[in-house]
Amino acid sequence: MSHPLSDRINSLPVSQTLAMAAKARELKAEGKDIISLSLGEPDFNTPDFIKNAAIEAINQDYNSYTPVDGYGELKEAICEKFKRDNNLNYAPNQIVVSTGAKQSIANIAQVLLNPGDEVILPAPYWVSYSAIATLCEAKYVEIPSSIDDDFKITPAQLEAAITPKTKMIFFNSPNNPSGSIYSESEYRALAAVLEKHPQIYILSDEIYEHINYGVTPFSFGAIESMFDRTITVNGLAKAYAMTGWRIGFIGAPQWIAKACTKMQGQITSGTNCIAQRAAITAVLASPTKVSYMVEEFKSRRDLVLDLLGKIDGLKLNVPEGAFYVFPDVSSFFGKTISGKQINNATDFSMLILEEANVATVTGDAFGAPNCIRLSYAASELQLREAIKRIEKVLV
Ligand code: GLU
């Protein structure tokens, strides 16, 4: 029997990152020895200095509703962070704290997009961008890129994708899933195109900012001509190992920040009080306090590239940030492996799950149908074992 759900939810795809993580958990609960490289989640504990700030907040009886856009002290701390790390000068009334960067992105889309507007998504892009745009009844327009271009788009491609209906573009650097980082000059070349189209707003998702391996990411809003059109999104989940604390934030033109606050005020209200108090400490701390995690991710990246590089048929780029590898697996399409016909990246990802007990995410979910994503936010032991199993299935 079909249930009378809305067209909105019926047409919404399930988040493939979360679905694969749930599937891995389910199979583990059934007793299968699954290694999950599906979810992008640091396997570190939240640093003690942040945990202690939360404990203190509980003991100080922080328990009431919070201001919808976040504690003033936290917004001031975020302004300092934007200055310190990104050369961005925001005032506290341009900051909105949300329940994760995902909510920040959903707020922005809801307050800027009308049905029929177009949103440009340089592919590969994070799974929820397309779903969030669709929820706003906007049309998303993918700009494809390939592993041969290090998964980056060119100014000419951007120009060609723009129409009178284009309202927004979503940039994400360091990129999930490719790990690519746009350089300042690459961003400036893209900005030169956008300068000709003042109706387009830029969402710059910088959530992986601190997880980079020597290439310092550039903030799109730091380009002077773009500042008043850019919404900078960031949060604490990735670099501070705080995924479950759910703290995301934006710096935006004040009229957009105000609209996001209005939206949030009707949907979730202010973010959790304890997480916000801890966030003040996290945001004000020097990023060097969490660089031990970045160093560990770098050595895992090198290990994974080395081991996967020995498997014939996998094509790899060298990710400069985030904690994913995104191999092109298209050389396996059309083949039969372990009795299974592999026609696309989803078939390949399912083959690896069923035959190697390793959970990954299909590139189809990221607008890159030749690839699969593996998260290396897992222990070295797990990574070695996972790749050994993958190799056994493929060779
Ligand atoms: N952003 C992470 C990922 O891509 C967490 C899951 C999600 O929210 O999509 O795996």
Short mmCIF file of C-alpha atoms and ligand atoms in Angstrom, two decimals:
data_model
loop_
_atom_site.label_atom_id
_atom_site.label_comp_id
_atom_site.label_asym_id
_atom_site.label_seq_id
_atom_site.Cartn_x
_atom_site.Cartn_y
_atom_site.Cartn_z
CA MET A 1 0.00 0.00 0.00
CA SER A 2 1.39 3.39 -0.85
CA HIS A 3 1.35 6.05 1.86
CA PRO A 4 0.17 9.58 1.17
CA LEU A 5 3.55 11.26 1.49
CA SER A 6 4.27 14.58 -0.17
CA ASP A 7 5.71 14.76 -3.67
CA ARG A 8 8.60 16.62 -2.05
CA ILE A 9 9.72 13.68 0.08
CA ASN A 10 8.85 11.09 -2.52
CA SER A 11 11.15 12.72 -5.04
CA LEU A 12 13.98 13.26 -2.53
CA PRO A 13 16.83 10.78 -2.95
CA VAL A 14 18.24 9.14 0.16
CA SER A 15 21.69 10.51 1.15
CA GLN A 16 24.04 7.87 -0.28
CA THR A 17 26.79 8.60 2.25
CA LEU A 18 24.41 8.00 5.14
CA ALA A 19 22.71 5.07 3.39
CA MET A 20 26.01 3.25 2.84
CA ALA A 21 27.05 3.90 6.44
CA ALA A 22 23.70 2.53 7.65
CA LYS A 23 24.05 -0.53 5.40
CA ALA A 24 27.55 -1.17 6.77
CA ARG A 25 26.25 -0.94 10.35
CA GLU A 26 23.36 -3.29 9.53
CA LEU A 27 25.68 -5.90 7.99
CA LYS A 28 28.05 -5.61 10.97
CA ALA A 29 25.11 -6.19 13.33
CA GLU A 30 24.33 -9.36 11.35
CA GLY A 31 27.84 -10.54 12.22
CA LYS A 32 29.59 -9.71 8.92
CA ASP A 33 33.16 -8.46 9.16
CA ILE A 34 32.55 -5.17 7.35
CA ILE A 35 35.14 -2.42 7.03
CA SER A 36 33.30 0.83 6.46
CA LEU A 37 35.13 3.38 4.33
CA SER A 38 31.83 5.01 3.47
CA LEU A 39 31.26 7.85 5.91
CA GLY A 40 33.45 10.94 6.03
CA GLU A 41 33.98 11.00 9.74
CA PRO A 42 37.26 11.42 11.64
CA ASP A 43 38.02 8.36 13.79
CA PHE A 44 39.63 10.56 16.47
CA ASN A 45 38.14 11.68 19.75
CA THR A 46 37.20 15.32 20.17
CA PRO A 47 40.28 16.98 21.75
CA ASP A 48 40.21 17.21 25.56
CA PHE A 49 40.41 21.01 25.65
CA ILE A 50 37.11 21.18 23.74
CA LYS A 51 35.45 18.42 25.78
CA ASN A 52 36.42 20.23 28.98
CA ALA A 53 34.80 23.44 27.76
CA ALA A 54 31.56 21.49 27.24
CA ILE A 55 31.75 19.91 30.70
CA GLU A 56 32.30 23.34 32.19
CA ALA A 57 29.26 24.67 30.32
CA ILE A 58 27.09 21.88 31.73
CA ASN A 59 28.34 22.60 35.24
CA GLN A 60 27.68 26.31 34.72
CA ASP A 61 24.07 25.39 33.94
CA TYR A 62 23.91 26.35 30.32
CA ASN A 63 20.56 24.79 29.53
CA SER A 64 18.24 27.44 28.10
CA TYR A 65 17.25 28.19 24.55
CA THR A 66 20.03 29.92 22.68
CA PRO A 67 19.74 32.96 20.39
CA VAL A 68 18.55 31.67 17.00
CA ASP A 69 21.71 32.83 15.20
CA GLY A 70 24.09 31.70 17.97
CA TYR A 71 25.63 33.13 21.15
CA GLY A 72 27.13 36.59 20.63
CA GLU A 73 30.44 35.35 22.04
CA LEU A 74 30.55 32.53 19.53
CA LYS A 75 29.72 34.83 16.63
CA GLU A 76 32.53 37.14 17.69
CA ALA A 77 34.91 34.17 17.89
CA ILE A 78 33.85 33.11 14.40
CA CYS A 79 34.56 36.64 13.09
CA GLU A 80 38.06 36.34 14.54
CA LYS A 81 38.51 32.93 12.93
CA PHE A 82 37.44 34.28 9.53
CA LYS A 83 39.99 37.08 9.88
CA ARG A 84 42.75 34.82 11.19
CA ASP A 85 42.41 31.99 8.66
CA ASN A 86 40.62 33.42 5.66
CA ASN A 87 41.28 37.12 5.34
CA LEU A 88 37.53 37.71 5.57
CA ASN A 89 36.12 40.62 7.53
CA TYR A 90 32.68 39.75 8.81
CA ALA A 91 30.78 41.50 11.61
CA PRO A 92 28.85 39.41 14.16
CA ASN A 93 25.54 40.33 12.49
CA GLN A 94 26.80 38.54 9.36
CA ILE A 95 27.26 35.22 11.19
CA VAL A 96 24.66 32.48 11.71
CA VAL A 97 25.44 29.34 13.69
CA SER A 98 23.50 26.24 12.69
CA THR A 99 23.10 22.57 13.50
CA GLY A 100 25.92 21.48 11.20
CA ALA A 101 27.16 22.92 7.92
CA LYS A 102 24.45 20.83 6.24
CA GLN A 103 21.78 23.00 7.86
CA SER A 104 23.74 26.13 6.96
CA ILE A 105 23.67 25.06 3.30
CA ALA A 106 19.97 24.16 3.45
CA ASN A 107 19.18 27.57 5.00
CA ILE A 108 21.07 29.43 2.28
CA ALA A 109 19.37 27.49 -0.49
CA GLN A 110 15.94 27.99 1.05
CA VAL A 111 16.36 31.75 1.41
CA LEU A 112 17.88 32.39 -2.03
CA LEU A 113 16.32 29.93 -4.46
CA ASN A 114 12.97 30.19 -6.16
CA PRO A 115 11.37 27.39 -8.19
CA GLY A 116 12.99 27.29 -11.61
CA ASP A 117 16.23 28.99 -10.55
CA GLU A 118 19.39 27.24 -11.65
CA VAL A 119 22.23 26.22 -9.37
CA ILE A 120 25.59 25.34 -10.87
CA LEU A 121 27.31 22.35 -9.30
CA PRO A 122 30.90 21.69 -10.37
CA ALA A 123 31.08 17.88 -10.33
CA PRO A 124 32.06 15.94 -8.36
CA TYR A 125 30.01 17.56 -5.62
CA TRP A 126 28.86 16.51 -2.19
CA VAL A 127 25.73 14.34 -2.30
CA SER A 128 23.39 16.71 -0.49
CA TYR A 129 23.95 19.76 -2.74
CA SER A 130 21.76 18.39 -5.53
CA ALA A 131 19.12 17.13 -3.10
CA ILE A 132 18.93 20.48 -1.27
CA ALA A 133 18.62 22.39 -4.56
CA THR A 134 15.87 20.01 -5.68
CA LEU A 135 14.00 20.51 -2.39
CA CYS A 136 13.90 24.22 -3.26
CA GLU A 137 12.44 23.27 -6.66
CA ALA A 138 15.53 24.71 -8.29
CA LYS A 139 17.27 22.99 -11.16
CA TYR A 140 20.85 21.93 -10.65
CA VAL A 141 23.23 22.16 -13.58
CA GLU A 142 26.31 19.95 -13.36
CA ILE A 143 29.65 20.95 -14.81
CA PRO A 144 31.53 17.71 -15.33
CA SER A 145 35.22 17.31 -14.64
CA SER A 146 37.42 14.27 -14.77
CA ILE A 147 40.37 12.77 -12.99
CA ASP A 148 42.59 14.01 -15.86
CA ASP A 149 41.73 17.62 -14.90
CA ASP A 150 42.28 16.85 -11.21
CA PHE A 151 38.50 17.14 -10.93
CA LYS A 152 38.51 20.92 -11.42
CA ILE A 153 36.36 22.99 -13.77
CA THR A 154 37.65 25.69 -16.10
CA PRO A 155 36.43 29.29 -16.54
CA ALA A 156 35.22 28.40 -20.07
CA GLN A 157 33.08 25.58 -18.66
CA LEU A 158 31.65 27.94 -16.05
CA GLU A 159 30.82 30.57 -18.67
CA ALA A 160 29.07 27.96 -20.82
CA ALA A 161 26.93 26.74 -17.90
CA ILE A 162 25.58 30.18 -16.99
CA THR A 163 22.10 31.15 -18.21
CA PRO A 164 19.81 34.07 -17.28
CA LYS A 165 18.24 31.71 -14.73
CA THR A 166 21.49 30.97 -12.88
CA LYS A 167 21.12 32.15 -9.29
CA MET A 168 23.88 30.34 -7.44
CA ILE A 169 27.02 28.27 -7.73
CA PHE A 170 28.23 25.90 -5.02
CA PHE A 171 32.01 25.64 -4.66
CA ASN A 172 33.67 23.19 -2.31
CA SER A 173 37.43 23.27 -1.80
CA PRO A 174 39.07 21.13 -0.43
CA ASN A 175 36.56 19.02 -2.24
CA ASN A 176 34.46 16.14 -1.00
CA PRO A 177 34.82 13.63 -2.67
CA SER A 178 37.90 14.38 -4.84
CA GLY A 179 40.20 16.07 -2.28
CA SER A 180 41.16 18.68 -4.90
CA ILE A 181 41.93 22.23 -3.80
CA TYR A 182 41.41 25.23 -6.07
CA SER A 183 44.37 27.61 -5.96
CA GLU A 184 43.94 31.36 -5.56
CA SER A 185 44.67 31.95 -9.24
CA GLU A 186 42.18 29.26 -10.30
CA TYR A 187 39.54 30.89 -8.11
CA ARG A 188 40.40 34.35 -9.48
CA ALA A 189 39.95 33.07 -13.05
CA LEU A 190 36.50 31.72 -12.14
CA ALA A 191 35.66 34.98 -10.35
CA ALA A 192 36.51 36.91 -13.53
CA VAL A 193 33.68 35.02 -15.24
CA LEU A 194 31.27 35.65 -12.36
CA GLU A 195 32.07 39.37 -12.37
CA LYS A 196 30.19 39.54 -15.68
CA HIS A 197 27.09 37.97 -14.09
CA PRO A 198 26.19 39.97 -10.96
CA GLN A 199 22.95 38.01 -10.38
CA ILE A 200 24.88 34.90 -9.27
CA TYR A 201 25.58 34.18 -5.59
CA ILE A 202 28.39 31.95 -4.48
CA LEU A 203 28.19 29.36 -1.75
CA SER A 204 31.75 28.54 -0.73
CA ASP A 205 31.79 25.38 1.37
CA GLU A 206 35.12 25.36 3.24
CA ILE A 207 34.38 22.63 5.77
CA TYR A 208 37.62 20.72 4.96
CA GLU A 209 39.76 23.89 5.11
CA HIS A 210 42.15 22.69 7.82
CA ILE A 211 42.52 19.19 6.41
CA ASN A 212 45.04 19.95 3.70
CA TYR A 213 48.45 18.52 2.97
CA GLY A 214 50.58 21.56 2.32
CA VAL A 215 48.35 23.53 -0.04
CA THR A 216 46.64 26.31 1.93
CA PRO A 217 43.07 26.62 0.70
CA PHE A 218 41.88 30.01 -0.50
CA SER A 219 38.50 31.50 0.45
CA PHE A 220 36.36 32.55 -2.47
CA GLY A 221 35.00 35.53 -0.52
CA ALA A 222 38.54 36.87 -0.10
CA ILE A 223 38.32 38.07 -3.71
CA GLU A 224 37.17 41.63 -3.20
CA SER A 225 34.66 41.68 -6.04
CA MET A 226 33.07 38.48 -4.74
CA PHE A 227 32.79 39.26 -1.01
CA ASP A 228 29.29 40.80 -1.17
CA ARG A 229 28.02 37.85 -3.21
CA THR A 230 29.62 35.02 -1.29
CA ILE A 231 28.30 32.98 1.60
CA THR A 232 31.19 31.26 3.36
CA VAL A 233 30.21 27.98 5.00
CA ASN A 234 32.32 26.23 7.59
CA GLY A 235 31.95 24.17 10.75
CA LEU A 236 33.73 22.12 13.36
CA ALA A 237 32.89 18.54 12.37
CA LYS A 238 35.89 17.57 10.30
CA ALA A 239 39.01 19.33 11.59
CA TYR A 240 38.01 19.14 15.26
CA ALA A 241 36.56 15.60 15.18
CA MET A 242 33.18 16.94 16.26
CA THR A 243 30.79 15.42 13.72
CA GLY A 244 28.11 14.58 16.29
CA TRP A 245 28.25 17.95 18.02
CA ARG A 246 26.57 19.53 14.99
CA ILE A 247 28.08 23.00 14.73
CA GLY A 248 28.13 24.72 11.36
CA PHE A 249 28.25 28.42 10.61
CA ILE A 250 28.15 30.98 7.82
CA GLY A 251 29.59 34.39 7.13
CA ALA A 252 27.32 36.19 4.67
CA PRO A 253 25.99 39.54 3.50
CA GLN A 254 23.83 40.75 6.38
CA TRP A 255 20.54 40.49 4.48
CA ILE A 256 21.25 36.81 3.77
CA ALA A 257 22.31 36.13 7.38
CA LYS A 258 19.08 37.77 8.56
CA ALA A 259 16.99 35.64 6.22
CA CYS A 260 18.80 32.45 7.36
CA THR A 261 18.06 33.37 10.98
CA LYS A 262 14.38 33.85 10.13
CA MET A 263 14.31 30.46 8.39
CA GLN A 264 16.09 28.71 11.24
CA GLY A 265 13.79 30.40 13.76
CA GLN A 266 10.84 28.55 12.26
CA ILE A 267 12.55 25.20 11.83
CA THR A 268 15.10 24.39 14.54
CA SER A 269 15.77 27.57 16.58
CA GLY A 270 19.25 28.11 18.03
CA THR A 271 21.82 25.32 18.08
CA ASN A 272 22.51 23.22 21.17
CA CYS A 273 23.81 25.37 24.05
CA ILE A 274 26.59 23.04 25.26
CA ALA A 275 27.98 22.46 21.78
CA GLN A 276 28.01 26.22 21.19
CA ARG A 277 29.96 26.91 24.41
CA ALA A 278 32.53 24.28 23.44
CA ALA A 279 32.64 25.76 19.94
CA ILE A 280 33.85 29.11 21.32
CA THR A 281 36.93 27.35 22.71
CA ALA A 282 37.47 25.33 19.52
CA VAL A 283 37.16 28.28 17.15
CA LEU A 284 39.45 30.53 19.19
CA ALA A 285 42.18 27.88 19.48
CA SER A 286 45.00 27.86 17.00
CA PRO A 287 44.37 25.29 14.22
CA THR A 288 47.84 23.93 15.06
CA LYS A 289 46.22 22.34 18.12
CA VAL A 290 44.49 19.86 15.85
CA SER A 291 47.24 19.42 13.26
CA TYR A 292 48.23 16.02 14.72
CA MET A 293 45.06 14.66 13.09
CA VAL A 294 45.95 16.23 9.76
CA GLU A 295 49.42 14.66 9.88
CA GLU A 296 47.86 11.27 10.53
CA PHE A 297 45.41 11.73 7.64
CA LYS A 298 48.32 12.63 5.37
CA SER A 299 50.23 9.48 6.18
CA ARG A 300 47.06 7.42 5.62
CA ARG A 301 46.49 9.16 2.30
CA ASP A 302 49.99 8.25 1.20
CA LEU A 303 49.50 4.65 2.32
CA VAL A 304 46.16 4.31 0.53
CA LEU A 305 47.51 5.84 -2.69
CA ASP A 306 50.47 3.49 -2.57
CA LEU A 307 48.37 0.37 -1.98
CA LEU A 308 45.55 1.22 -4.38
CA GLY A 309 48.11 2.30 -6.97
CA LYS A 310 49.28 -1.31 -7.17
CA ILE A 311 45.86 -2.53 -8.31
CA ASP A 312 45.59 -2.63 -12.10
CA GLY A 313 42.64 -0.76 -13.54
CA LEU A 314 42.19 1.81 -10.76
CA LYS A 315 43.06 5.34 -11.84
CA LEU A 316 43.97 7.73 -9.03
CA ASN A 317 44.62 11.43 -8.53
CA VAL A 318 46.55 12.76 -5.56
CA PRO A 319 44.06 14.45 -3.21
CA GLU A 320 45.51 17.58 -1.60
CA GLY A 321 42.97 17.75 1.18
CA ALA A 322 39.93 16.20 2.92
CA PHE A 323 40.14 12.47 3.70
CA TYR A 324 38.85 10.71 0.61
CA VAL A 325 40.29 9.01 -2.42
CA PHE A 326 38.14 8.97 -5.51
CA PRO A 327 39.48 6.40 -7.97
CA ASP A 328 38.15 6.14 -11.50
CA VAL A 329 36.95 2.54 -11.83
CA SER A 330 35.54 2.78 -15.36
CA SER A 331 38.08 0.30 -16.76
CA PHE A 332 36.08 -2.42 -14.98
CA PHE A 333 32.78 -1.50 -16.66
CA GLY A 334 31.54 -4.23 -18.99
CA LYS A 335 33.47 -6.93 -17.11
CA THR A 336 32.14 -9.82 -15.06
CA ILE A 337 33.84 -10.20 -11.67
CA SER A 338 32.97 -12.94 -9.15
CA GLY A 339 30.00 -13.77 -11.39
CA LYS A 340 28.68 -10.21 -11.25
CA GLN A 341 28.29 -7.95 -14.26
CA ILE A 342 29.84 -4.51 -13.59
CA ASN A 343 28.13 -1.86 -15.67
CA ASN A 344 28.66 1.24 -13.57
CA ALA A 345 30.18 2.65 -10.38
CA THR A 346 27.20 1.55 -8.29
CA ASP A 347 27.68 -2.07 -9.45
CA PHE A 348 31.38 -1.75 -8.62
CA SER A 349 30.71 -0.35 -5.15
CA MET A 350 28.19 -3.15 -4.46
CA LEU A 351 30.69 -5.76 -5.70
CA ILE A 352 33.26 -4.44 -3.21
CA LEU A 353 30.68 -4.49 -0.44
CA GLU A 354 29.40 -7.99 -1.15
CA GLU A 355 32.65 -9.71 -2.12
CA ALA A 356 35.24 -7.79 -0.07
CA ASN A 357 33.03 -6.66 2.82
CA VAL A 358 34.26 -3.11 2.31
CA ALA A 359 31.72 -0.26 2.22
CA THR A 360 32.42 2.65 -0.16
CA VAL A 361 30.15 5.21 -1.85
CA THR A 362 29.33 5.19 -5.56
CA GLY A 363 30.46 8.20 -7.59
CA ASP A 364 26.95 8.40 -9.06
CA ALA A 365 25.89 10.07 -5.82
CA PHE A 366 28.50 12.80 -6.41
CA GLY A 367 27.73 13.41 -10.08
CA ALA A 368 30.84 11.44 -11.13
CA PRO A 369 29.65 8.15 -12.58
CA ASN A 370 33.13 6.71 -13.28
CA CYS A 371 34.38 6.82 -9.70
CA ILE A 372 33.87 5.49 -6.21
CA ARG A 373 34.72 7.22 -2.93
CA LEU A 374 36.73 5.64 -0.14
CA SER A 375 37.19 7.51 3.13
CA TYR A 376 40.59 7.00 4.73
CA ALA A 377 39.39 8.31 8.07
CA ALA A 378 39.99 4.79 9.39
CA SER A 379 42.91 3.08 11.13
CA GLU A 380 45.97 2.01 9.18
CA LEU A 381 45.19 -1.60 10.06
CA GLN A 382 41.67 -1.31 8.65
CA LEU A 383 42.90 0.47 5.53
CA ARG A 384 45.53 -2.20 4.81
CA GLU A 385 43.02 -4.99 5.34
CA ALA A 386 40.32 -3.27 3.24
CA ILE A 387 42.63 -2.74 0.28
CA LYS A 388 43.98 -6.30 0.53
CA ARG A 389 40.41 -7.57 0.27
CA ILE A 390 39.59 -5.26 -2.65
CA GLU A 391 42.71 -6.42 -4.48
CA LYS A 392 41.76 -10.06 -3.96
CA VAL A 393 38.37 -9.50 -5.60
CA LEU A 394 39.73 -7.51 -8.53
CA VAL A 395 42.91 -9.36 -9.45
N1 GLU B 1 29.88 14.79 4.91
C1 GLU B 1 30.18 13.44 5.26
C2 GLU B 1 30.33 12.57 4.04
O1 GLU B 1 30.30 13.05 2.94
C3 GLU B 1 29.17 12.93 6.26
C4 GLU B 1 27.93 12.34 5.74
C5 GLU B 1 27.02 13.33 5.11
O2 GLU B 1 26.46 14.15 5.82
O3 GLU B 1 26.91 13.25 3.89
O4 GLU B 1 30.51 11.39 4.20
#
